[in-house]
Amino acid sequence: MTLLINPNRFKTDFDALAEIGSTGDGGVNRPALSAAHLEARRWFLQRAQEAGLETRVDNAGNHSAILQSPTSNARTLLLGSHTDSVPNGGRFDGALGLLAALEVLRAVKDAGLRLPVHLEAIDFTDEEGTLVGLLGSSALAGALSAEALRNPRGGRAALEEGMARAGLAEAGLLDARRDPQSLAGYLELHIEQGPRLIQSAVKIGVVTGIVGIQSYRLAYHGQANHAGTTPMETRVDASLGASAFILTARELVMREYPGCVVNVGQMSFKPGAFNIIPGAAEFALEFRSPEVKQFADLERALLSLAQFIARQYRLELTLEPAGACTPAPMSLTTRAAIAAAAESLGLSHIAIPSGAGHDAQSLAPLTDAGMIFVPSRDGVSHSPLEFTEWEDCVNGANVLLRAALKMAESG
Ligand code: GLV
Ligand code: MN
Ligand code: MN
């Protein structure tokens, strides 16, 4: 079998999608369910229809192109990624994997291959978490809770506005589960978003597992007061708690939690003026670990650190969870299929973990899930500077094609 994807068609699509929500500096701004994101999804369905593929949009807004198998009762091999982006993100994150999936379906169709599985290229809703995070894939997995929708990372109002724009309903989101028995597996091509492949000059990453990610909204409450007349000794300054937490949490993770990361990506002081001591400091905390027990230990350690700092600075602490997904190992079957595919193409490969979240972690408890990484220049992602050589993108798409054919063999 010497089947390969069509690199020119793939590039034409890649460049066209990068225009939708383009920020003019190589990046895209397509937050989930924004006007630009919805336009990208319409464009994807149109490209699928032009290729003679079936299309489908489910209750969670996941957009699919489908190449039906002639076999009765065939299962479905999902190949996916996402068209949403972080605010001012890069043009490769998500788009590459989805367009490679579409290209795989077209290559198989053009070659007239009759596979014993349906192939479905799926664009999952809100992978990035500007609203909820892994929204479409967790809905498909039957793992989405009403609670997760009540208090999402991006705030309830943004979720409601996005759902209204996209014509989605909460009841539908909670009822988008697919029968795991109907699935033959899930494969996703993605840029690595880190430096390991580039640094080791290896072409393909076979992902071993995906980190767990947990988010909290925290706030320290002190006493707003006059910034000029209140002596330094008597201030109850909420900004000190937040600042101390950021610095100490970093030290704690670097000292005691190897392989883990912590991030405070948003902060605001209230009331928020030059001449008022902050009465409150609100901030968005996220932390990640590749391993279940370590993930739980890290959560306990960070939350007790937050309490300790509150006492130290005479502040009150409030916190609310804002979403979580657990660490997910990738299946040995998919890892073997991806490694064999890379070898059949003469591409070097190594096993690597993913520090980024991906829809594959929603699918992993249900079906064989696996991911293929290609090198990211300078390891940069979630930035307009995100870049992967086109040759590497084509390599990744061909590995996806061959790994899919391998997975399809077992029906
Ligand atoms: C998604 O890309 C994430 O890892 O936050
Ligand atoms: Mn992504
Ligand atoms: Mn991303």
Coordinates of C-alpha atoms and ligand atoms in Angstrom, one line a residue:
M1 CA 0.0 0.0 0.0
T2 CA 1.7 3.2 -1.2
L3 CA -1.2 5.6 -0.6
L4 CA -0.3 9.2 0.3
I5 CA -2.3 12.4 0.9
N6 CA -2.4 15.1 -1.7
P7 CA 0.0 17.8 -0.3
N8 CA -1.2 20.6 -2.7
R9 CA -4.8 20.2 -1.9
F10 CA -3.9 20.0 1.8
K11 CA -1.9 23.3 1.6
T12 CA -4.7 25.1 -0.3
D13 CA -7.1 24.2 2.4
F14 CA -4.7 25.1 5.2
D15 CA -4.0 28.5 3.7
A16 CA -7.8 29.1 3.2
L17 CA -8.7 28.2 6.8
A18 CA -5.8 30.4 8.1
E19 CA -7.6 33.4 6.4
I20 CA -10.7 33.0 8.5
G21 CA -10.2 35.1 11.6
S22 CA -6.7 36.0 10.5
T23 CA -5.0 38.5 12.7
G24 CA -2.7 39.6 9.8
D25 CA 0.5 38.5 11.6
G26 CA 0.4 34.8 10.9
G27 CA -2.1 34.1 13.7
V28 CA -5.8 33.6 14.0
N29 CA -8.4 34.8 16.4
R30 CA -11.2 32.2 16.4
P31 CA -12.4 31.8 20.0
A32 CA -15.0 29.0 20.3
L33 CA -18.4 29.9 18.8
S34 CA -17.3 33.4 17.8
A35 CA -18.4 34.6 14.4
A36 CA -15.0 33.7 12.9
H37 CA -15.1 30.2 14.4
L38 CA -18.6 29.6 13.1
E39 CA -17.5 30.8 9.6
A40 CA -14.5 28.4 9.8
R41 CA -16.9 25.5 10.6
R42 CA -19.2 26.4 7.7
W43 CA -16.2 26.5 5.4
F44 CA -15.1 23.0 6.6
L45 CA -18.5 21.5 5.9
Q46 CA -18.5 23.1 2.4
R47 CA -15.1 21.6 1.6
A48 CA -16.3 18.2 2.8
Q49 CA -19.4 18.4 0.6
E50 CA -17.3 19.5 -2.4
A51 CA -15.3 16.3 -1.9
G52 CA -18.5 14.3 -2.0
L53 CA -18.4 13.4 1.7
E54 CA -21.4 13.2 4.0
T55 CA -21.6 15.9 6.7
R56 CA -23.2 16.0 10.1
V57 CA -23.5 18.4 13.0
D58 CA -24.3 16.8 16.4
N59 CA -26.1 18.2 19.4
A60 CA -22.8 19.4 20.8
G61 CA -22.1 21.3 17.6
N62 CA -19.3 18.9 16.6
H63 CA -18.9 19.2 12.8
S64 CA -18.1 16.1 10.9
A65 CA -17.2 14.9 7.4
I66 CA -17.9 11.2 6.9
L67 CA -16.7 8.6 4.4
Q68 CA -19.1 5.7 4.8
S69 CA -17.9 2.1 4.8
P70 CA -19.8 -0.4 2.6
T71 CA -19.6 -2.9 5.5
S72 CA -22.9 -3.3 7.3
N73 CA -22.7 -2.5 11.1
A74 CA -19.3 -0.9 10.5
R75 CA -17.8 1.0 13.5
T76 CA -16.4 4.5 13.1
L77 CA -12.8 5.5 13.2
L78 CA -12.7 9.2 14.3
L79 CA -9.9 11.5 13.1
G80 CA -10.2 14.9 14.6
S81 CA -9.1 18.1 16.0
H82 CA -10.6 21.6 16.3
T83 CA -11.1 24.9 14.4
D84 CA -11.4 27.1 17.5
S85 CA -8.3 29.0 18.7
V86 CA -7.1 30.7 21.8
P87 CA -7.4 34.5 21.6
N88 CA -4.8 35.6 19.1
G89 CA -3.5 32.1 18.7
G90 CA -1.5 30.4 15.9
R91 CA -2.9 29.0 12.6
F92 CA -1.6 25.4 13.1
D93 CA -3.1 24.4 16.5
G94 CA -6.2 22.3 15.7
A95 CA -6.5 23.4 12.1
L96 CA -3.6 21.2 11.0
G97 CA -5.1 18.0 12.5
L98 CA -8.6 18.6 11.2
L99 CA -7.5 19.4 7.7
A100 CA -5.2 16.3 7.7
A101 CA -8.2 14.3 8.8
L102 CA -10.3 15.7 5.9
E103 CA -7.4 15.0 3.5
V104 CA -7.2 11.4 4.7
L105 CA -10.9 10.9 3.9
R106 CA -10.4 12.4 0.4
A107 CA -7.2 10.3 -0.2
V108 CA -9.0 7.1 0.8
K109 CA -12.1 8.0 -1.3
D110 CA -10.0 9.0 -4.4
A111 CA -8.2 5.7 -4.2
G112 CA -11.5 3.8 -4.1
L113 CA -10.5 1.9 -0.9
R114 CA -13.4 0.1 0.7
L115 CA -12.6 0.1 4.4
P116 CA -14.4 -2.0 7.0
V117 CA -14.9 1.2 9.2
H118 CA -16.5 4.5 8.5
L119 CA -14.0 7.3 8.6
E120 CA -15.1 10.5 10.3
A121 CA -13.1 13.8 10.3
I122 CA -14.5 15.6 13.3
D123 CA -14.1 19.3 14.4
F124 CA -14.8 19.3 18.1
T125 CA -16.5 22.2 19.7
D126 CA -14.5 24.5 22.1
E127 CA -11.3 22.4 22.5
E128 CA -9.4 25.4 23.8
G129 CA -11.4 26.2 26.8
T130 CA -12.3 29.8 26.1
L131 CA -15.8 28.6 27.1
V132 CA -15.6 25.3 28.9
G133 CA -12.7 23.3 27.4
L134 CA -13.0 19.9 25.5
L135 CA -16.7 20.7 25.4
G136 CA -17.6 18.8 22.2
S137 CA -15.4 15.8 22.9
S138 CA -16.6 15.4 26.5
A139 CA -20.2 15.7 25.4
L140 CA -19.6 13.0 22.8
A141 CA -18.0 10.8 25.5
G142 CA -21.0 11.3 27.7
A143 CA -18.8 12.9 30.3
L144 CA -20.2 16.5 30.3
S145 CA -22.1 17.5 33.4
A146 CA -24.7 20.2 34.0
E147 CA -22.3 21.5 36.7
A148 CA -19.5 22.0 34.2
L149 CA -21.9 24.2 32.1
R150 CA -23.1 26.1 35.1
N151 CA -19.7 27.5 36.1
P152 CA -17.4 27.3 33.0
R153 CA -13.9 28.6 32.7
G154 CA -15.0 31.4 30.4
G155 CA -18.0 32.4 32.5
R156 CA -21.6 31.5 32.0
A157 CA -22.6 34.6 30.1
A158 CA -20.0 33.9 27.4
L159 CA -21.1 30.3 27.1
E160 CA -24.8 31.3 26.7
E161 CA -23.9 33.9 24.1
G162 CA -21.8 31.4 22.1
M163 CA -24.5 28.8 22.3
A164 CA -27.1 31.2 21.1
R165 CA -24.9 32.2 18.1
A166 CA -24.3 28.6 17.2
G167 CA -27.9 27.5 17.8
L168 CA -26.9 25.0 20.6
A169 CA -29.1 24.1 23.5
E170 CA -27.9 22.9 26.9
A171 CA -30.2 19.8 26.8
G172 CA -28.6 18.9 23.4
L173 CA -25.1 19.3 24.8
L174 CA -25.9 16.9 27.6
D175 CA -27.4 14.4 25.2
A176 CA -24.7 14.2 22.6
R177 CA -23.2 10.9 23.8
R178 CA -22.1 8.4 21.2
D179 CA -22.2 4.7 21.9
P180 CA -18.6 3.6 22.6
Q181 CA -19.3 0.3 20.9
S182 CA -19.8 2.2 17.7
L183 CA -16.3 3.6 17.8
A184 CA -13.2 1.9 16.3
G185 CA -10.8 4.4 17.8
Y186 CA -9.6 8.1 17.6
L187 CA -6.5 9.5 16.0
E188 CA -5.4 13.1 16.0
L189 CA -2.5 14.9 14.3
H190 CA -1.3 18.0 16.1
I191 CA 1.8 20.2 16.3
E192 CA 3.8 19.4 19.4
Q193 CA 3.6 22.9 20.9
G194 CA 6.8 22.3 22.8
P195 CA 10.6 22.0 22.0
R196 CA 11.3 18.3 22.3
L197 CA 11.0 17.1 18.7
I198 CA 12.9 20.2 17.3
Q199 CA 15.6 19.8 19.9
S200 CA 16.1 16.1 19.2
A201 CA 15.7 16.6 15.4
V202 CA 13.1 13.9 15.3
K203 CA 10.2 14.0 12.8
I204 CA 7.3 12.4 14.6
G205 CA 6.2 12.2 18.2
V206 CA 4.1 9.2 19.3
V207 CA 2.2 10.6 22.2
T208 CA 2.3 8.4 25.4
G209 CA -0.3 10.4 27.4
I210 CA -1.9 13.8 28.0
V211 CA -1.7 15.9 31.1
G212 CA -4.6 16.4 33.5
I213 CA -5.6 20.1 33.8
Q214 CA -7.5 21.7 36.6
S215 CA -8.7 25.3 36.9
Y216 CA -9.8 27.4 39.8
R217 CA -11.0 31.0 40.3
L218 CA -9.3 32.4 43.4
A219 CA -9.8 35.7 45.2
Y220 CA -8.1 37.3 48.2
H221 CA -10.1 39.8 50.0
G222 CA -8.5 42.6 52.1
Q223 CA -9.5 46.2 52.8
A224 CA -9.7 48.9 50.2
N225 CA -8.3 52.0 51.6
H226 CA -6.5 55.3 50.8
A227 CA -3.2 54.5 49.1
G228 CA -1.5 57.7 50.3
T229 CA -2.6 58.0 53.9
T230 CA -2.7 54.4 55.1
P231 CA 0.6 53.4 56.8
M232 CA 2.4 50.5 55.1
E233 CA 2.3 48.5 58.4
T234 CA -1.5 48.5 58.7
R235 CA -2.6 47.9 55.1
V236 CA -4.7 44.7 54.4
D237 CA -3.6 44.6 50.7
A238 CA -5.2 41.8 48.7
S239 CA -2.6 42.2 45.9
L240 CA 0.1 41.0 48.3
G241 CA -1.7 37.6 48.7
A242 CA -2.0 37.1 44.9
S243 CA 1.6 38.1 44.3
A244 CA 3.0 35.9 47.0
F245 CA 0.9 33.0 45.8
I246 CA 2.2 33.3 42.2
L247 CA 5.8 33.4 43.3
T248 CA 5.5 30.7 46.0
A249 CA 3.4 28.3 43.8
R250 CA 6.1 28.5 41.1
E251 CA 8.8 27.6 43.6
L252 CA 6.7 24.7 45.1
V253 CA 6.1 23.2 41.7
M254 CA 9.7 23.5 40.6
R255 CA 11.0 22.0 43.9
E256 CA 8.5 19.2 44.6
Y257 CA 6.4 18.4 41.4
P258 CA 8.7 17.5 38.5
G259 CA 6.8 17.3 35.2
C260 CA 4.0 19.5 36.5
V261 CA 3.3 23.2 35.7
V262 CA 1.3 26.0 37.4
N263 CA 0.0 29.2 35.7
V264 CA -1.9 32.3 36.8
G265 CA -3.1 33.6 33.4
Q266 CA -5.4 36.4 34.5
M267 CA -5.6 38.7 37.5
S268 CA -7.6 41.8 38.4
F269 CA -7.5 44.1 41.4
K270 CA -10.7 45.7 42.8
P271 CA -11.7 48.5 42.9
G272 CA -8.7 49.0 40.6
A273 CA -7.2 52.5 40.7
F274 CA -3.8 54.1 41.2
N275 CA -4.8 55.5 44.6
I276 CA -6.7 52.7 46.2
I277 CA -5.1 49.8 48.1
P278 CA -6.6 46.7 46.4
G279 CA -9.5 45.4 48.4
A280 CA -9.7 42.2 46.3
A281 CA -7.4 40.4 44.0
E282 CA -9.1 37.9 41.7
F283 CA -7.0 35.5 39.6
A284 CA -7.3 32.4 37.3
L285 CA -5.3 29.5 38.4
E286 CA -4.5 26.4 36.2
F287 CA -2.2 23.5 37.0
R288 CA -1.3 20.4 35.1
S289 CA 0.2 16.9 35.8
P290 CA 0.7 13.8 33.7
E291 CA 0.0 11.4 36.5
V292 CA -3.2 10.8 38.5
K293 CA -1.8 10.6 42.1
Q294 CA 0.6 13.5 41.6
F295 CA -2.2 15.6 40.1
A296 CA -4.3 15.1 43.3
D297 CA -1.3 15.8 45.5
L298 CA -0.5 19.0 43.6
E299 CA -4.1 20.2 43.9
R300 CA -4.0 19.7 47.7
A301 CA -0.6 21.4 47.9
L302 CA -1.6 24.5 45.9
L303 CA -4.9 25.0 47.8
S304 CA -3.2 24.7 51.2
L305 CA -0.6 27.1 50.0
A306 CA -3.3 29.6 49.1
Q307 CA -4.8 29.2 52.6
F308 CA -1.4 29.7 54.2
I309 CA -0.8 32.9 52.3
A310 CA -4.2 34.2 53.3
R311 CA -3.4 33.8 57.0
Q312 CA 0.1 35.3 56.4
Y313 CA -1.3 38.5 54.9
R314 CA -4.5 38.7 57.1
L315 CA -6.7 38.1 54.0
E316 CA -9.8 36.1 53.3
L317 CA -9.6 33.5 50.5
T318 CA -12.5 32.4 48.3
L319 CA -12.2 29.9 45.6
E320 CA -14.4 28.1 43.0
P321 CA -13.5 25.2 40.8
A322 CA -13.6 26.1 37.1
G323 CA -13.2 22.8 35.3
A324 CA -11.0 19.8 35.3
C325 CA -9.9 16.9 33.1
T326 CA -7.8 14.0 34.3
P327 CA -4.5 12.7 32.8
A328 CA -5.1 10.2 30.0
P329 CA -2.7 7.6 28.7
M330 CA -2.9 6.9 24.9
S331 CA -3.7 3.3 23.9
L332 CA -0.8 0.9 23.1
T333 CA -2.7 -0.1 19.9
T334 CA -2.7 3.4 18.5
R335 CA 0.9 4.0 19.6
A336 CA 2.0 0.9 17.8
A337 CA 0.0 1.9 14.7
I338 CA 1.5 5.4 14.7
A339 CA 5.1 4.1 15.2
A340 CA 4.6 1.5 12.4
A341 CA 3.2 4.2 10.1
A342 CA 6.2 6.5 10.8
E343 CA 8.6 3.7 10.0
S344 CA 6.8 2.7 6.8
L345 CA 7.5 6.3 5.7
G346 CA 11.1 6.3 6.9
L347 CA 10.4 9.0 9.5
S348 CA 12.3 9.1 12.8
H349 CA 10.0 8.9 15.9
I350 CA 10.1 9.1 19.6
A351 CA 7.5 8.5 22.4
I352 CA 6.6 11.8 24.1
P353 CA 4.0 13.0 26.6
S354 CA 1.7 15.9 25.8
G355 CA 1.8 18.9 28.1
A356 CA -1.1 20.5 26.2
G357 CA -4.7 19.3 26.6
H358 CA -6.4 17.6 23.6
D359 CA -9.8 16.1 22.7
A360 CA -8.0 12.7 22.7
Q361 CA -8.2 12.8 26.5
S362 CA -12.0 12.8 26.4
L363 CA -12.0 9.9 24.0
A364 CA -9.3 7.8 25.8
P365 CA -11.7 6.2 28.4
L366 CA -14.0 5.1 25.6
T367 CA -12.0 3.8 22.8
D368 CA -8.4 3.4 21.5
A369 CA -7.1 7.0 21.3
G370 CA -3.8 8.1 20.0
M371 CA -1.9 11.3 18.9
I372 CA 0.8 12.1 16.4
F373 CA 3.0 15.2 17.0
V374 CA 5.0 17.1 14.4
P375 CA 7.8 19.6 15.3
S376 CA 7.0 23.2 16.4
R377 CA 9.6 25.8 15.5
D378 CA 11.2 27.1 18.7
G379 CA 8.5 25.1 20.6
V380 CA 6.2 28.1 20.4
S381 CA 2.4 27.8 20.4
H382 CA -0.7 29.7 21.4
S383 CA 0.9 32.6 19.6
P384 CA 1.0 34.0 16.1
L385 CA 4.6 32.9 15.9
E386 CA 3.5 29.2 16.0
F387 CA 5.1 27.5 13.0
T388 CA 5.7 24.1 11.6
E389 CA 7.5 23.4 8.3
W390 CA 5.1 22.4 5.6
E391 CA 7.1 19.2 4.9
D392 CA 6.5 18.2 8.6
C393 CA 2.8 18.9 8.2
V394 CA 2.7 16.6 5.2
N395 CA 4.7 13.9 7.0
G396 CA 2.2 14.1 9.9
A397 CA -0.8 13.8 7.6
N398 CA 0.7 10.8 5.9
V399 CA 1.4 9.1 9.3
L400 CA -2.2 9.8 10.2
L401 CA -3.4 8.2 6.9
R402 CA -1.3 5.1 7.4
A403 CA -2.0 4.8 11.1
A404 CA -5.8 5.1 10.2
L405 CA -5.5 2.3 7.6
K406 CA -3.7 0.1 10.1
M407 CA -6.4 0.8 12.7
A408 CA -9.1 0.2 10.1
E409 CA -7.7 -3.3 9.4
S410 CA -9.2 -4.6 12.7
G411 CA -12.6 -3.1 11.9
Ligands
GLV1 C1 -5.1 23.6 25.0 O1 -4.4 23.8 24.0 C2 -4.4 23.7 26.3 O2 -3.5 22.8 26.5 O3 -4.7 24.6 27.1
MN2 MN -5.1 22.1 19.8
MN3 MN -4.4 25.0 21.9

